[in-house]
Amino acid sequence: MRIATFNILHGRSLSDGRVDVDRLAAAVKSLDADVLGLQEVDRDQPRSLGADLTAVAAEAMGAVDHQFVSALSGTPGGTWMAATGDEQPGSASYGIALLSRYPVVSWRVVRLAPLKASVPLWSEQTRRPFLARDEPRVAVAAVVDGPFGQFTVCNTHLSFIPRWNGRQLRTLVRSLEGTREPLVLMGDLNMQRRPAARHSGLEPIAAAATFPAPRPMRQLDHVLVRGGIRAAGPAEAVQLPLSDHRALVVPVEAA
């Protein structure tokens, strides 16, 4: 079974600045993932042509089950509010998605609070400090009926604010206690491998630099596991013609 996580930057390409749903579909198809977690996913956003990017990805990979979960309602960087899950159909949303070629037995959503205060951070682009405003975050978990039995997979996109993302990760793992194992937790955790393992208490099984995409220096995207599952081969960070992240793909098998 192939598991992949990919921050898609709402489908935008760094080369031409455009969102092309056919390009996104081709990229997702090329990953050949059985279970796929996506971050920075748009639905009904003007900047991504009003498309449902989760549906585009689901058709491309042949998913039998998928779910988009919004973190924000409205336009990121403009007028937005924390999503509640009760938004009206057709309203602009931004969040994450989990897709599977295997049937999903049950779904669960975990909402993670943002840091309320603005935080001074350093910008590598401008080489200047700036005041960062955090955003609401969310995770989606599914019990999947896979090739070696049922297991839980969770996808998330954590805060970029140091230490707060560690707190979010600890909160998320606690919320998953008692769920069916094996457990796979994946996504853009906005932290490197050692802190991801330390804060989660889970085992990283995919080591590869994923950011920034053209010349990756850091691994912000991870696949962490607990229980009877292990990597069946080396992970690969796949550069695709969209996003500022590389997709992280790892084959897994029953331990």
mmCIF file of C-alpha atoms in Angstrom, residues 48-239:
data_model
loop_
_atom_site.group_PDB
_atom_site.id
_atom_site.type_symbol
_atom_site.label_atom_id
_atom_site.label_comp_id
_atom_site.label_asym_id
_atom_site.label_seq_id
_atom_site.Cartn_x
_atom_site.Cartn_y
_atom_site.Cartn_z
ATOM 1 C CA SER A 48 -8.561 28.243 -7.904
ATOM 2 C CA LEU A 49 -11.275 28.748 -10.512
ATOM 3 C CA GLY A 50 -14.063 27.875 -8.080
ATOM 4 C CA ALA A 51 -13.077 24.212 -8.296
ATOM 5 C CA ASP A 52 -13.517 21.495 -5.699
ATOM 6 C CA LEU A 53 -9.867 20.413 -5.611
ATOM 7 C CA THR A 54 -10.651 17.398 -3.430
ATOM 8 C CA ALA A 55 -13.065 16.054 -6.031
ATOM 9 C CA VAL A 56 -10.470 16.654 -8.755
ATOM 10 C CA ALA A 57 -7.873 14.665 -6.802
ATOM 11 C CA ALA A 58 -10.333 11.897 -5.907
ATOM 12 C CA GLU A 59 -11.243 11.275 -9.538
ATOM 13 C CA ALA A 60 -7.592 11.351 -10.579
ATOM 14 C CA MET A 61 -6.448 8.708 -8.071
ATOM 15 C CA GLY A 62 -9.575 6.547 -8.201
ATOM 16 C CA ALA A 63 -10.558 7.138 -4.572
ATOM 17 C CA VAL A 64 -13.666 5.312 -3.403
ATOM 18 C CA ASP A 65 -13.969 7.541 -0.333
ATOM 19 C CA HIS A 66 -12.767 11.059 0.358
ATOM 20 C CA GLN A 67 -13.524 13.980 2.627
ATOM 21 C CA PHE A 68 -12.651 17.662 2.556
ATOM 22 C CA VAL A 69 -12.616 19.475 5.904
ATOM 23 C CA SER A 70 -12.454 23.256 5.970
ATOM 24 C CA ALA A 71 -10.257 25.117 8.420
ATOM 25 C CA LEU A 72 -11.259 28.550 7.124
ATOM 26 C CA SER A 73 -14.476 29.866 5.661
ATOM 27 C CA GLY A 74 -13.938 32.782 3.311
ATOM 28 C CA THR A 75 -10.806 33.877 1.527
ATOM 29 C CA PRO A 76 -7.378 33.250 3.116
ATOM 30 C CA GLY A 77 -5.475 36.518 3.386
ATOM 31 C CA GLY A 78 -8.749 38.416 2.994
ATOM 32 C CA THR A 79 -12.039 38.146 4.832
ATOM 33 C CA TRP A 80 -12.264 34.809 6.581
ATOM 34 C CA MET A 81 -13.395 33.153 9.796
ATOM 35 C CA ALA A 82 -12.776 29.870 11.510
ATOM 36 C CA ALA A 83 -14.782 27.103 9.875
ATOM 37 C CA THR A 84 -17.275 25.173 11.988
ATOM 38 C CA GLY A 85 -18.325 22.469 9.552
ATOM 39 C CA ASP A 86 -21.777 24.037 9.193
ATOM 40 C CA GLU A 87 -20.947 26.334 6.270
ATOM 41 C CA GLN A 88 -23.469 26.744 3.477
ATOM 42 C CA PRO A 89 -22.853 24.720 0.286
ATOM 43 C CA GLY A 90 -21.002 26.792 -2.279
ATOM 44 C CA SER A 91 -19.278 29.023 0.265
ATOM 45 C CA ALA A 92 -15.552 29.564 -0.279
ATOM 46 C CA SER A 93 -13.504 27.273 1.963
ATOM 47 C CA TYR A 94 -9.896 26.281 2.577
ATOM 48 C CA GLY A 95 -8.597 23.266 4.474
ATOM 49 C CA ILE A 96 -7.395 19.699 4.136
ATOM 50 C CA ALA A 97 -8.569 16.476 2.538
ATOM 51 C CA LEU A 98 -8.149 12.744 3.024
ATOM 52 C CA LEU A 99 -8.678 10.337 0.137
ATOM 53 C CA SER A 100 -8.613 6.538 -0.024
ATOM 54 C CA ARG A 101 -8.846 3.809 -2.631
ATOM 55 C CA TYR A 102 -10.054 1.538 0.180
ATOM 56 C CA PRO A 103 -13.451 1.883 1.876
ATOM 57 C CA VAL A 104 -13.672 4.174 4.904
ATOM 58 C CA VAL A 105 -15.578 2.722 7.853
ATOM 59 C CA SER A 106 -15.839 5.965 9.842
ATOM 60 C CA TRP A 107 -14.673 9.591 9.839
ATOM 61 C CA ARG A 108 -13.630 11.944 12.616
ATOM 62 C CA VAL A 109 -12.715 15.652 12.620
ATOM 63 C CA VAL A 110 -10.481 17.288 15.233
ATOM 64 C CA ARG A 111 -10.307 21.088 15.339
ATOM 65 C CA LEU A 112 -7.124 22.677 16.698
ATOM 66 C CA ALA A 113 -7.198 26.180 18.141
ATOM 67 C CA PRO A 114 -4.845 28.851 16.786
ATOM 68 C CA LEU A 115 -2.516 30.875 18.954
ATOM 69 C CA LYS A 116 -4.497 34.033 19.701
ATOM 70 C CA ALA A 117 -1.584 36.442 20.039
ATOM 71 C CA SER A 118 0.482 37.716 17.125
ATOM 72 C CA VAL A 119 4.049 36.410 17.235
ATOM 73 C CA PRO A 120 7.245 38.015 15.870
ATOM 74 C CA LEU A 121 8.929 35.706 13.350
ATOM 75 C CA TRP A 122 11.786 36.024 10.877
ATOM 76 C CA SER A 123 11.071 36.025 7.141
ATOM 77 C CA GLU A 124 13.611 34.220 4.981
ATOM 78 C CA GLN A 125 12.176 35.960 1.914
ATOM 79 C CA THR A 126 12.441 39.578 3.098
ATOM 80 C CA ARG A 127 15.215 38.979 5.662
ATOM 81 C CA ARG A 128 13.190 40.987 8.142
ATOM 82 C CA PRO A 129 11.063 40.244 11.212
ATOM 83 C CA PHE A 130 7.291 40.367 10.911
ATOM 84 C CA LEU A 131 4.263 39.857 13.147
ATOM 85 C CA ALA A 132 2.637 36.518 12.318
ATOM 86 C CA ARG A 133 -1.055 35.880 12.798
ATOM 87 C CA ASP A 134 -1.995 32.254 13.299
ATOM 88 C CA GLU A 135 -4.910 30.467 11.620
ATOM 89 C CA PRO A 136 -7.302 27.777 12.826
ATOM 90 C CA ARG A 137 -6.101 24.268 12.056
ATOM 91 C CA VAL A 138 -7.919 20.992 11.622
ATOM 92 C CA ALA A 139 -7.279 17.262 11.329
ATOM 93 C CA VAL A 140 -9.369 14.550 9.695
ATOM 94 C CA ALA A 141 -9.090 10.883 10.662
ATOM 95 C CA ALA A 142 -10.604 7.810 9.030
ATOM 96 C CA VAL A 143 -10.822 4.143 9.900
ATOM 97 C CA VAL A 144 -9.905 2.481 6.604
ATOM 98 C CA ASP A 145 -10.631 -1.119 5.627
ATOM 99 C CA GLY A 146 -7.247 -1.748 4.020
ATOM 100 C CA PRO A 147 -5.409 -4.743 2.543
ATOM 101 C CA PHE A 148 -4.162 -5.907 5.959
ATOM 102 C CA GLY A 149 -7.330 -5.106 7.920
ATOM 103 C CA GLN A 150 -8.724 -1.958 9.427
ATOM 104 C CA PHE A 151 -6.411 0.856 10.499
ATOM 105 C CA THR A 152 -6.692 4.551 11.348
ATOM 106 C CA VAL A 153 -5.159 7.270 9.212
ATOM 107 C CA CYS A 154 -5.124 10.947 10.159
ATOM 108 C CA ASN A 155 -4.153 13.940 8.040
ATOM 109 C CA THR A 156 -3.425 17.449 9.338
ATOM 110 C CA HIS A 157 -1.727 20.764 8.655
ATOM 111 C CA LEU A 158 -0.311 22.315 11.816
ATOM 112 C CA SER A 159 0.621 25.885 12.686
ATOM 113 C CA PHE A 160 3.842 27.431 11.365
ATOM 114 C CA ILE A 161 4.440 29.016 14.778
ATOM 115 C CA PRO A 162 7.226 27.178 16.650
ATOM 116 C CA ARG A 163 6.258 25.399 19.882
ATOM 117 C CA TRP A 164 2.559 26.026 19.257
ATOM 118 C CA ASN A 165 2.608 23.403 16.499
ATOM 119 C CA GLY A 166 4.200 20.986 18.986
ATOM 120 C CA ARG A 167 1.346 21.617 21.384
ATOM 121 C CA GLN A 168 -1.160 21.036 18.595
ATOM 122 C CA LEU A 169 0.518 17.752 17.688
ATOM 123 C CA ARG A 170 0.401 16.520 21.280
ATOM 124 C CA THR A 171 -3.264 17.509 21.512
ATOM 125 C CA LEU A 172 -4.050 15.702 18.278
ATOM 126 C CA VAL A 173 -2.325 12.464 19.310
ATOM 127 C CA ARG A 174 -4.159 12.509 22.659
ATOM 128 C CA SER A 175 -7.456 12.949 20.812
ATOM 129 C CA LEU A 176 -6.690 9.784 18.821
ATOM 130 C CA GLU A 177 -6.162 7.594 21.886
ATOM 131 C CA GLY A 178 -8.386 4.536 21.767
ATOM 132 C CA THR A 179 -8.797 4.624 17.990
ATOM 133 C CA ARG A 180 -8.232 1.467 15.992
ATOM 134 C CA GLU A 181 -4.566 0.646 15.377
ATOM 135 C CA PRO A 182 -2.350 0.575 13.428
ATOM 136 C CA LEU A 183 -2.325 4.375 13.405
ATOM 137 C CA VAL A 184 -0.873 6.507 10.621
ATOM 138 C CA LEU A 185 -0.575 10.262 11.188
ATOM 139 C CA MET A 186 0.581 12.325 8.241
ATOM 140 C CA GLY A 187 0.616 15.835 6.905
ATOM 141 C CA ASP A 188 2.436 19.146 6.862
ATOM 142 C CA LEU A 189 3.446 19.419 10.518
ATOM 143 C CA ASN A 190 5.589 22.537 9.995
ATOM 144 C CA MET A 191 8.400 21.001 12.019
ATOM 145 C CA GLN A 192 11.338 18.739 11.290
ATOM 146 C CA ARG A 193 11.626 15.010 11.918
ATOM 147 C CA ARG A 194 13.023 14.938 15.465
ATOM 148 C CA PRO A 195 10.452 17.281 17.017
ATOM 149 C CA ALA A 196 7.686 15.520 15.085
ATOM 150 C CA ALA A 197 8.719 12.210 16.660
ATOM 151 C CA ARG A 198 9.228 13.755 20.103
ATOM 152 C CA HIS A 199 5.910 15.594 20.290
ATOM 153 C CA SER A 200 3.855 12.782 18.776
ATOM 154 C CA GLY A 201 5.476 9.753 20.404
ATOM 155 C CA LEU A 202 5.056 8.027 17.031
ATOM 156 C CA GLU A 203 7.648 6.505 14.718
ATOM 157 C CA PRO A 204 8.664 8.441 11.581
ATOM 158 C CA ILE A 205 8.874 6.055 8.607
ATOM 159 C CA ALA A 206 9.540 8.514 5.768
ATOM 160 C CA ALA A 207 12.775 10.498 5.771
ATOM 161 C CA ALA A 208 13.163 12.963 2.883
ATOM 162 C CA ALA A 209 13.461 16.742 2.577
ATOM 163 C CA THR A 210 10.252 18.225 1.190
ATOM 164 C CA PHE A 211 10.589 22.026 1.395
ATOM 165 C CA PRO A 212 11.140 24.225 -0.524
ATOM 166 C CA ALA A 213 10.248 22.167 -3.573
ATOM 167 C CA PRO A 214 12.935 23.305 -6.049
ATOM 168 C CA ARG A 215 15.831 22.632 -3.643
ATOM 169 C CA PRO A 216 14.446 21.077 -0.449
ATOM 170 C CA MET A 217 16.442 21.673 2.710
ATOM 171 C CA ARG A 218 13.902 20.737 5.393
ATOM 172 C CA GLN A 219 11.373 18.004 6.014
ATOM 173 C CA LEU A 220 8.110 19.628 7.052
ATOM 174 C CA ASP A 221 5.890 16.802 5.765
ATOM 175 C CA HIS A 222 5.778 13.492 7.610
ATOM 176 C CA VAL A 223 4.308 10.015 7.893
ATOM 177 C CA LEU A 224 4.308 8.770 11.512
ATOM 178 C CA VAL A 225 3.030 5.398 12.697
ATOM 179 C CA ARG A 226 2.165 3.317 15.740
ATOM 180 C CA GLY A 227 1.170 -0.325 15.868
ATOM 181 C CA GLY A 228 1.517 -3.086 13.334
ATOM 182 C CA ILE A 229 2.656 -1.113 10.313
ATOM 183 C CA ARG A 230 6.068 -0.314 8.854
ATOM 184 C CA ALA A 231 7.736 1.060 5.763
ATOM 185 C CA ALA A 232 8.063 -1.499 2.981
ATOM 186 C CA GLY A 233 10.763 0.515 1.211
ATOM 187 C CA PRO A 234 12.396 3.934 1.149
ATOM 188 C CA ALA A 235 10.309 7.094 1.046
ATOM 189 C CA GLU A 236 10.493 9.479 -1.888
ATOM 190 C CA ALA A 237 10.026 13.239 -1.998
ATOM 191 C CA VAL A 238 8.439 13.795 -5.410
ATOM 192 C CA GLN A 239 8.768 17.141 -7.155
#
